[in-house]
Structures are given as structure tokens and as C-alpha cells.
CSV table of C-alpha atoms and ligand atoms in Angstrom, one decimal:
chain,number,residue,atom,x,y,z
A,1,MET,CA,123.3,126.9,98.9
A,2,SER,CA,123.7,129.4,96.0
A,3,LYS,CA,122.0,132.7,95.6
A,4,TYR,CA,120.0,131.3,92.6
A,5,LEU,CA,117.8,128.9,94.6
A,6,ASN,CA,114.1,129.7,94.6
A,7,PRO,CA,113.6,131.4,98.1
A,8,ARG,CA,110.7,129.0,98.8
A,9,PHE,CA,113.3,126.2,99.2
A,10,GLY,CA,115.7,128.3,101.3
A,11,THR,CA,113.4,128.5,104.3
A,12,PHE,CA,113.0,124.9,105.4
A,13,ASP,CA,115.0,121.6,105.9
A,14,ALA,CA,114.5,118.9,103.4
A,15,TYR,CA,113.5,115.4,104.5
A,16,VAL,CA,116.4,113.5,106.2
A,17,PRO,CA,116.3,109.9,105.1
A,18,GLY,CA,117.4,107.2,107.6
A,19,GLU,CA,121.2,106.8,107.5
A,20,GLN,CA,122.7,104.3,105.1
A,21,PRO,CA,126.2,104.3,106.3
A,22,ARG,CA,129.0,102.5,104.4
A,23,ASP,CA,131.8,102.8,107.0
A,24,ARG,CA,131.1,99.4,108.5
A,25,GLN,CA,128.6,96.5,108.3
A,26,TYR,CA,125.6,97.3,110.4
A,27,ILE,CA,122.5,95.4,111.2
A,28,LYS,CA,120.1,97.8,109.5
A,29,LEU,CA,116.9,98.1,111.6
A,30,ASN,CA,116.4,101.9,110.9
A,31,THR,CA,114.5,102.4,107.7
A,32,ASN,CA,111.8,99.7,107.7
A,33,GLU,CA,113.2,97.8,104.8
A,34,ASN,CA,112.3,94.2,104.4
A,35,PRO,CA,115.0,91.9,105.7
A,36,PHE,CA,114.3,89.4,102.9
A,37,PRO,CA,115.4,89.8,99.2
A,38,PRO,CA,112.8,90.4,96.5
A,39,SER,CA,111.0,87.4,95.1
A,40,PRO,CA,113.3,85.4,92.8
A,41,PHE,CA,110.5,85.6,90.1
A,42,ALA,CA,110.5,89.4,90.4
A,43,GLN,CA,114.3,89.5,90.1
A,44,ARG,CA,114.1,87.4,86.9
A,45,LEU,CA,111.4,89.5,85.3
A,46,ALA,CA,113.5,92.7,86.1
A,47,ARG,CA,116.6,91.1,84.5
A,48,GLN,CA,114.6,90.3,81.4
A,49,ALA,CA,113.3,93.8,81.2
A,50,ALA,CA,116.9,95.1,81.4
A,51,ALA,CA,117.6,93.6,78.0
A,52,GLU,CA,115.2,96.1,76.4
A,53,LEU,CA,116.2,99.3,78.2
A,54,GLN,CA,116.9,101.0,74.9
A,55,LEU,CA,113.1,101.6,74.8
A,56,TYR,CA,111.2,104.1,76.9
A,57,SER,CA,109.2,102.5,79.6
A,58,ASP,CA,105.4,102.3,79.2
A,59,PRO,CA,104.0,105.5,80.7
A,60,GLU,CA,100.7,103.7,81.5
A,61,VAL,CA,102.5,100.6,83.0
A,62,LYS,CA,99.8,98.4,81.4
A,63,ALA,CA,101.1,95.0,82.3
A,64,LEU,CA,101.5,96.0,86.0
A,65,ALA,CA,98.1,97.8,86.0
A,66,SER,CA,96.3,94.8,84.9
A,67,VAL,CA,97.8,92.5,87.6
A,68,ALA,CA,97.4,95.1,90.3
A,69,ALA,CA,93.8,95.9,89.4
A,70,GLN,CA,92.9,92.3,89.6
A,71,ARG,CA,94.7,91.9,93.0
A,72,LEU,CA,93.1,95.0,94.5
A,73,GLY,CA,89.6,94.4,93.1
A,74,VAL,CA,89.5,97.7,91.2
A,75,LYS,CA,89.6,98.8,87.5
A,76,GLU,CA,92.8,99.9,85.8
A,77,GLU,CA,91.3,103.4,85.6
A,78,ASN,CA,91.4,103.5,89.4
A,79,LEU,CA,95.2,103.2,89.4
A,80,ILE,CA,98.3,105.3,89.0
A,81,PHE,CA,101.9,104.1,89.4
A,82,THR,CA,104.7,106.3,90.6
A,83,ASN,CA,108.5,106.3,91.5
A,84,GLY,CA,107.9,105.1,95.1
A,85,SER,CA,104.8,106.1,97.0
A,86,ASP,CA,106.7,109.3,98.0
A,87,GLU,CA,106.0,110.5,94.5
A,88,ILE,CA,102.3,109.7,94.6
A,89,LEU,CA,102.1,111.7,97.9
A,90,TYR,CA,104.0,114.6,96.3
A,91,PHE,CA,101.6,114.5,93.3
A,92,ALA,CA,98.7,114.6,95.8
A,93,PHE,CA,100.1,117.7,97.6
A,94,LEU,CA,100.5,119.3,94.2
A,95,ALA,CA,97.0,118.3,93.0
A,96,PHE,CA,94.8,118.7,96.0
A,97,CYS,CA,96.4,121.4,98.2
A,98,GLY,CA,96.8,125.1,97.3
A,99,GLU,CA,96.6,128.6,98.5
A,100,ASP,CA,93.2,128.1,100.1
A,101,THR,CA,93.5,124.4,100.8
A,102,PRO,CA,96.2,123.6,103.3
A,103,ALA,CA,97.2,120.1,104.2
A,104,VAL,CA,96.0,118.6,107.5
A,105,PHE,CA,97.8,115.7,109.2
A,106,PRO,CA,98.7,114.5,112.7
A,107,ASP,CA,101.5,116.2,114.6
A,108,LEU,CA,103.4,112.9,114.7
A,109,THR,CA,103.3,111.1,111.4
A,110,TYR,CA,105.4,110.5,108.3
A,111,GLY,CA,108.1,113.2,108.3
A,112,PHE,CA,107.8,113.8,104.6
A,113,TYR,CA,104.3,115.4,104.8
A,114,PRO,CA,105.4,118.8,106.2
A,115,VAL,CA,108.3,118.8,103.8
A,116,PHE,CA,106.0,118.1,100.8
A,117,ALA,CA,103.7,120.9,102.0
A,118,ARG,CA,106.6,123.4,102.1
A,119,ALA,CA,108.1,122.2,98.8
A,120,CYS,CA,104.7,122.8,97.2
A,121,GLY,CA,104.3,126.2,99.0
A,122,VAL,CA,101.1,125.2,100.9
A,123,ASP,CA,100.3,125.7,104.5
A,124,TYR,CA,99.7,122.8,106.8
A,125,GLN,CA,97.9,122.2,110.1
A,126,GLU,CA,99.0,119.5,112.5
A,127,ILE,CA,96.5,117.8,114.8
A,128,PRO,CA,98.0,116.3,117.9
A,129,LEU,CA,97.8,112.6,118.6
A,130,SER,CA,96.1,111.6,121.8
A,131,GLU,CA,98.0,110.8,125.0
A,132,ASN,CA,98.1,107.2,123.9
A,133,TRP,CA,99.6,108.2,120.5
A,134,GLU,CA,96.3,107.6,118.6
A,135,VAL,CA,94.7,109.5,115.8
A,136,ILE,CA,91.2,110.6,117.2
A,137,PRO,CA,88.8,110.6,114.2
A,138,GLY,CA,86.6,113.3,115.8
A,139,ASP,CA,89.5,115.7,115.8
A,140,TYR,CA,89.4,115.7,111.9
A,141,ALA,CA,85.7,116.6,111.6
A,142,GLY,CA,85.2,119.7,109.5
A,143,ALA,CA,89.0,119.9,108.7
A,144,ASP,CA,90.3,122.9,107.0
A,145,GLY,CA,92.0,121.3,104.1
A,146,THR,CA,93.1,118.1,102.5
A,147,ILE,CA,93.7,115.3,105.1
A,148,PHE,CA,96.7,113.1,105.0
A,149,LEU,CA,96.7,110.0,107.2
A,150,ALA,CA,99.3,107.3,107.3
A,151,ASN,CA,97.3,104.2,108.4
A,152,PRO,CA,98.9,102.3,110.2
A,153,ASN,CA,100.6,105.5,111.3
A,154,ALA,CA,104.4,106.0,111.4
A,155,PRO,CA,106.4,106.1,113.6
A,156,THR,CA,103.8,104.8,116.1
A,157,GLY,CA,102.7,101.7,114.3
A,158,ILE,CA,99.1,102.2,115.5
A,159,ALA,CA,96.2,101.7,113.0
A,160,LEU,CA,92.7,103.1,112.7
A,161,SER,CA,89.9,100.7,111.6
A,162,SER,CA,88.3,101.3,108.2
A,163,ASP,CA,85.1,102.4,110.0
A,164,GLN,CA,87.1,105.1,111.7
A,165,ILE,CA,88.5,106.3,108.4
A,166,GLU,CA,85.0,106.3,106.9
A,167,LYS,CA,83.9,108.5,109.8
A,168,ILE,CA,86.6,111.0,108.8
A,169,LEU,CA,85.4,110.9,105.2
A,170,ILE,CA,81.7,111.4,106.2
A,171,ALA,CA,82.7,114.3,108.6
A,172,ASN,CA,84.4,116.1,105.7
A,173,PRO,CA,82.0,115.9,102.7
A,174,ASP,CA,84.0,118.3,100.5
A,175,ARG,CA,87.5,117.3,101.3
A,176,VAL,CA,90.0,115.0,99.7
A,177,VAL,CA,91.3,112.4,102.1
A,178,VAL,CA,94.6,110.6,101.4
A,179,VAL,CA,95.2,107.3,103.3
A,180,ASP,CA,98.9,106.2,103.1
A,181,GLU,CA,98.8,102.5,103.5
A,182,ALA,CA,102.5,101.9,103.3
A,183,TYR,CA,102.3,99.3,106.1
A,184,VAL,CA,98.9,97.9,105.7
A,185,ASN,CA,100.1,94.4,104.5
A,186,PHE,CA,101.5,93.9,108.0
A,187,GLY,CA,98.2,94.4,109.8
A,188,GLY,CA,95.3,96.9,110.0
A,189,GLU,CA,92.5,97.3,107.6
A,190,THR,CA,92.6,98.7,104.1
A,191,VAL,CA,90.1,101.2,102.8
A,192,VAL,CA,90.6,100.4,99.1
A,193,SER,CA,87.0,99.3,98.7
A,194,LEU,CA,85.8,102.7,100.0
A,195,ILE,CA,86.9,104.3,96.8
A,196,GLN,CA,83.7,103.0,95.2
A,197,THR,CA,81.7,105.1,97.6
A,198,TYR,CA,83.9,108.1,98.1
A,199,ASP,CA,85.2,109.7,94.9
A,200,ARG,CA,87.5,112.0,97.1
A,201,LEU,CA,89.4,109.2,98.7
A,202,LEU,CA,93.0,108.5,97.6
A,203,VAL,CA,94.8,105.4,98.9
A,204,THR,CA,98.5,105.0,98.5
A,205,ARG,CA,100.5,101.8,98.6
A,206,THR,CA,104.2,101.0,98.2
A,207,PHE,CA,106.3,98.0,97.2
A,208,SER,CA,109.1,99.2,99.4
A,209,LYS,CA,108.1,97.4,102.6
A,210,SER,CA,106.1,94.2,102.3
A,211,TYR,CA,107.3,93.4,98.7
A,212,SER,CA,111.1,93.9,99.4
A,213,LEU,CA,111.5,96.4,96.6
A,214,ALA,CA,112.6,99.6,98.4
A,215,GLY,CA,115.5,100.1,95.9
A,216,ALA,CA,113.2,99.6,92.9
A,217,ARG,CA,111.0,102.6,93.8
A,218,LEU,CA,107.4,101.7,93.1
A,219,GLY,CA,104.2,103.1,94.5
A,220,ILE,CA,100.5,102.9,93.6
A,221,GLY,CA,97.7,105.5,93.9
A,222,ILE,CA,94.2,104.0,94.1
A,223,ALA,CA,91.2,106.3,93.7
A,224,SER,CA,88.1,107.2,91.7
A,225,GLU,CA,88.7,107.8,88.0
A,226,GLY,CA,88.3,111.6,88.6
A,227,LEU,CA,91.1,111.8,91.2
A,228,ILE,CA,93.3,109.5,89.1
A,229,ALA,CA,92.8,111.7,86.0
A,230,ASP,CA,93.9,114.7,88.2
A,231,LEU,CA,97.0,112.9,89.3
A,232,LYS,CA,97.9,111.7,85.8
A,233,LYS,CA,97.6,115.4,84.7
A,234,ILE,CA,100.4,116.1,87.1
A,235,LYS,CA,102.4,113.0,86.2
A,236,TYR,CA,102.2,113.8,82.5
A,237,SER,CA,103.2,117.4,83.3
A,238,VAL,CA,106.4,116.5,85.1
A,239,ASN,CA,107.6,112.9,84.3
A,240,PRO,CA,105.5,110.5,82.2
A,241,TYR,CA,108.2,107.8,82.4
A,242,ASN,CA,108.4,107.9,86.2
A,243,VAL,CA,108.3,104.1,86.5
A,244,ASN,CA,111.2,102.5,84.8
A,245,ALA,CA,110.8,99.2,82.8
A,246,MET,CA,112.8,97.0,85.2
A,247,THR,CA,110.8,98.3,88.2
A,248,ALA,CA,107.5,97.7,86.5
A,249,ALA,CA,108.6,94.1,85.6
A,250,ALA,CA,109.7,93.5,89.2
A,251,GLY,CA,106.3,94.8,90.4
A,252,VAL,CA,104.5,92.3,88.2
A,253,GLY,CA,106.7,89.5,89.6
A,254,ALA,CA,106.3,90.5,93.1
A,255,LEU,CA,102.5,90.6,92.8
A,256,LEU,CA,102.3,87.2,91.0
A,257,ASP,CA,104.6,85.5,93.5
A,258,ARG,CA,101.9,85.5,96.2
A,259,GLU,CA,103.3,82.6,98.1
A,260,TYR,CA,106.7,84.2,98.7
A,261,PHE,CA,105.0,87.5,99.7
A,262,GLU,CA,102.7,85.8,102.2
A,263,LYS,CA,105.4,83.7,103.7
A,264,ASN,CA,107.6,86.8,104.3
A,265,VAL,CA,104.8,88.9,105.8
A,266,GLU,CA,103.9,86.0,108.1
A,267,THR,CA,107.6,85.7,109.3
A,268,ILE,CA,107.8,89.4,109.9
A,269,LYS,CA,104.6,89.3,112.0
A,270,GLU,CA,106.0,86.4,114.0
A,271,ASN,CA,109.3,88.2,114.5
A,272,ARG,CA,107.4,91.3,115.6
A,273,ALA,CA,105.7,89.4,118.4
A,274,TYR,CA,109.0,87.8,119.3
A,275,LEU,CA,110.8,91.2,119.6
A,276,ALA,CA,107.8,92.9,121.4
A,277,ALA,CA,107.8,90.1,124.0
A,278,ALA,CA,111.6,90.3,124.5
A,279,LEU,CA,111.4,94.1,125.0
A,280,GLN,CA,108.5,93.9,127.4
A,281,ASP,CA,110.4,91.3,129.4
A,282,ARG,CA,113.1,93.9,129.7
A,283,GLY,CA,110.8,96.7,131.0
A,284,PHE,CA,110.1,98.4,127.7
A,285,CYS,CA,106.8,100.2,126.8
A,286,VAL,CA,106.0,98.9,123.3
A,287,LEU,CA,103.3,100.6,121.3
A,288,PRO,CA,100.8,98.1,119.6
A,289,SER,CA,102.2,97.8,116.1
A,290,GLU,CA,100.4,96.8,112.9
A,291,THR,CA,103.6,97.4,110.9
A,292,ASN,CA,107.1,96.1,110.3
A,293,PHE,CA,108.5,98.2,113.1
A,294,LEU,CA,108.1,98.8,116.8
A,295,PHE,CA,108.1,102.2,118.5
A,296,VAL,CA,109.5,101.6,122.0
A,297,LYS,CA,110.8,103.3,125.1
A,298,LYS,CA,112.3,102.2,128.5
A,299,PRO,CA,112.1,104.3,131.7
A,300,GLY,CA,115.5,105.5,132.8
A,301,ILE,CA,117.2,105.6,129.4
A,302,SER,CA,116.6,108.1,126.6
A,303,GLY,CA,116.0,107.4,122.9
A,304,GLY,CA,119.3,109.0,122.1
A,305,GLU,CA,121.2,106.8,124.5
A,306,LEU,CA,119.6,103.7,123.1
A,307,TYR,CA,120.3,104.8,119.6
A,308,ARG,CA,124.0,105.5,120.4
A,309,GLY,CA,124.4,102.3,122.4
A,310,PHE,CA,123.0,100.2,119.6
A,311,LYS,CA,125.1,102.0,116.9
A,312,GLU,CA,128.3,101.4,118.9
A,313,ARG,CA,127.4,97.7,118.9
A,314,GLY,CA,126.7,97.6,115.2
A,315,VAL,CA,122.9,98.0,115.1
A,316,LEU,CA,121.2,100.9,113.5
A,317,VAL,CA,117.7,101.9,114.8
A,318,ARG,CA,115.9,105.2,114.1
A,319,TYR,CA,115.8,108.0,116.7
A,320,PHE,CA,113.7,111.1,116.2
A,321,ASP,CA,115.1,114.0,118.2
A,322,LEU,CA,111.8,115.8,118.8
A,323,ALA,CA,110.3,116.9,122.1
A,324,ARG,CA,107.6,114.3,121.9
A,325,THR,CA,109.6,111.4,120.7
A,326,LYS,CA,113.0,111.8,122.4
A,327,ASP,CA,112.3,108.8,124.8
A,328,PHE,CA,111.6,106.5,121.9
A,329,VAL,CA,113.5,104.5,119.2
A,330,ARG,CA,111.9,102.9,116.2
A,331,ILE,CA,113.1,99.4,115.5
A,332,SER,CA,112.5,97.8,112.1
A,333,ILE,CA,111.6,94.1,112.2
A,334,GLY,CA,114.5,92.1,110.8
A,335,THR,CA,115.3,88.4,110.7
A,336,LYS,CA,115.2,86.4,113.9
A,337,ASP,CA,119.1,86.4,113.9
A,338,GLU,CA,119.1,90.2,113.6
A,339,LEU,CA,116.7,90.6,116.4
A,340,ASP,CA,118.7,88.2,118.6
A,341,PHE,CA,121.8,90.3,117.9
A,342,LEU,CA,119.8,93.5,118.8
A,343,ILE,CA,118.5,91.9,122.1
A,344,ARG,CA,122.1,90.9,123.1
A,345,ALA,CA,123.3,94.5,122.3
A,346,LEU,CA,120.4,95.8,124.4
A,347,ASP,CA,121.4,93.6,127.4
A,348,GLN,CA,125.0,95.0,127.1
A,349,ILE,CA,123.7,98.6,127.0
A,350,THR,CA,121.6,98.1,130.2
A,351,GLU,CA,124.5,96.2,131.8
A,352,ALA,CA,126.9,99.1,131.0
A,353,GLN,CA,124.4,101.5,132.6
A,354,LYS,CA,124.6,99.9,136.0
B,1,LIG,C1,108.2,104.2,103.6
B,1,LIG,C2,107.0,105.1,103.7
B,1,LIG,C3,106.5,105.7,102.5
B,1,LIG,C4,107.3,105.8,101.2
B,1,LIG,O1,107.7,104.7,100.6
B,1,LIG,P1,108.4,104.7,99.2
B,1,LIG,O2,109.6,104.0,99.4
B,1,LIG,O3,108.5,106.1,98.7
B,1,LIG,O4,107.3,104.0,98.4
B,1,LIG,C5,105.4,106.4,102.5
B,1,LIG,N1,104.7,106.6,103.6
B,1,LIG,C6,105.1,106.0,104.8
B,1,LIG,C7,104.3,106.2,106.0
B,1,LIG,C8,106.2,105.3,104.8
B,1,LIG,O5,106.7,104.8,106.0
């Protein structure tokens, strides 16, 4: 760090992305990527777009907006597109938090929320999950600031119903509520239709998980025209061309190739049930997941030991070295072959323990 860095950034640790090692081939089940490649149609449209990269991309991403609006049952005015959903979340912290408006979120959730708060120089309040790792809607009544909820939550995988989210909206009549639906296509209920009733609800989506486009970086914000106008003010103040032309084209292709999307989501759900059963057979506690990952622990072995045991055997999983999560690892749902490899590695780890 140099002496020139704004002191605000000197006082906290930045977000640590899941490791992407290049030292050897790993089975990567640590960052919730989709194990399947992007839709071939999405790939083709992206290649076509590459031939016109001498031009700036469309800041309004019109072609994508029209397809997405139709798919989501909203108007184009209800949409904003960003460089991954991390960027829409960042815009939301900039737009809807401030000196007198802290951010409010669960004590165990997406690790980027506290980092965004600090990067934006706003306070935040963490509300503990229940003993069963659930968000308790009543705990958010009369919240002190802007509420951020990942639903389904990460890294637990547990979802609230849309009625429960609506309760939180009703119990906070003057607050913006941001619902991060990064995983909603794998289960759980969306609250997109509630934007018609609540003009202070922002729903965020990503193409990184269910659409196999993590490397393309594409996110969507869905909200009332008023909130979208606020977020666009931020976008046009920092980076109007935040979605590049290849990514926008890939997004159109991914949305239009519905069959491919549905097939992959279905396979991941089947594989999730397969892995959950295999782990339960081996004495694991598996939290009920509506996502493309499982958050699991086994009595007698720590999360760190599992993480290291897997890594030695060529499998990467995610381990969060925090007091509350040190018994757990988070395993992304891969292909059936990848999961079988992981299960064999697990049997070796427990054998070596004896
Ligand atoms: C993966 C993830 C995101 C961010 O995804 P992008 O790749 O930036 O679109 C946002 N929220 C949660 C809870 C996630 O797990």
C-alpha cells in the first residue's frame, strides 16, 4: 500500500474471491460457477458482436432489455444492466445508503455486503441468523437502514418465501429493500412481481450462475422506474458502457435459448439431491439448499480439515474461517462425474482419519 491511498480504504480488507489456482488441474467446486459451458447460441451471438468491437457498446443495452423485460414480465424502464450483479449491488450501496442510512443485512450472508459498505463509507448493522441458520423476517421490522437480503441466502442456501419478504417490506414502510436473487433459478420464490406494489424494492439477478456466464460479467437490477432512474444516475456518473457488446449479445442468446437453460438447471437440481443424499449417508449435516451449492458439516472433522483434505486430492471447495462457519464447507454442484470424484475423495479423507 502506498501513502497516497485514501485512508478510507486503508482500514478494511477487500473481498477475497474464491481461489482460481493455475498450479494444477482441480475439480472446481468452490465458487458456484455452472459446470456447463454457456449456451452455444449465446456463444455464437458473442462472437458475432466481437466483429463490431470498434464501436462503443449500447449504454442502454436495448436489445437485451427488450428480451429480459419480456422474460421477467416487466417494462424496460424497470431494468438496469451492470457488469455482474456485484456492480448493481455496489450501485445500490452508493444510491441508497449514506451517512444517516446504514446498510442492514444478516450476520452470515454474501461476504461482499460489508466490503461494499466500507468502500462506500457507510455503516452497517448485522442481524444474526437463527440457530437453524435462517433469516427471521420479524428481526427486520423497523430496521435502521437499507436492507440487503440474499434470497436464497449464501452460503447457507436457505430461502425465504415471497410472503416472508413482503412482510419485511410492510414492516419497513420507508426503507429500500434489496433482494439479491443470484440463485433464485435453482429454487426458492422470486419477488420480481412485488416491484409493482413496492416502489422501494430492488431485485438483483446475475447471469453468472444459472446461465453459465460468470466470465462475461452480467447482472440485472429490477425495480420501480424511480429506483432505476436513481441507479442509472450512478451508472452514468461512473461508467455508462459498463456492459460490453459481447456480453450483452451473450445475454440475449442465453435468455432466448430457454431449452438449454432449463435442461442445465434441472440437471444441477438432480445432482444437488444426489450429493445431499451421498453426504447424509456419510453422516453429514446438509442445510436445505435452494441453490447450486450445499453448506455441509460432519461431526468429528472441521471445515478446515475437509477443505485441505479435498484440496490435496484435487478438489476445491470453499471454506470460511469464521467462528460461526468453521465446521462447514460449501460445495458447488458440479457434473455427476465431478461429484463422484468428490465423494471418492471424501471417503479417502475419512479413511485416513481412522
Ligand atoms: C455470485 C453472487 C453474486 C455476484 O455475482 P456476479 O458474478 O457479480 O453477477 C451476488 N450475490 C450473491 C449472493 C452471489 O452468490
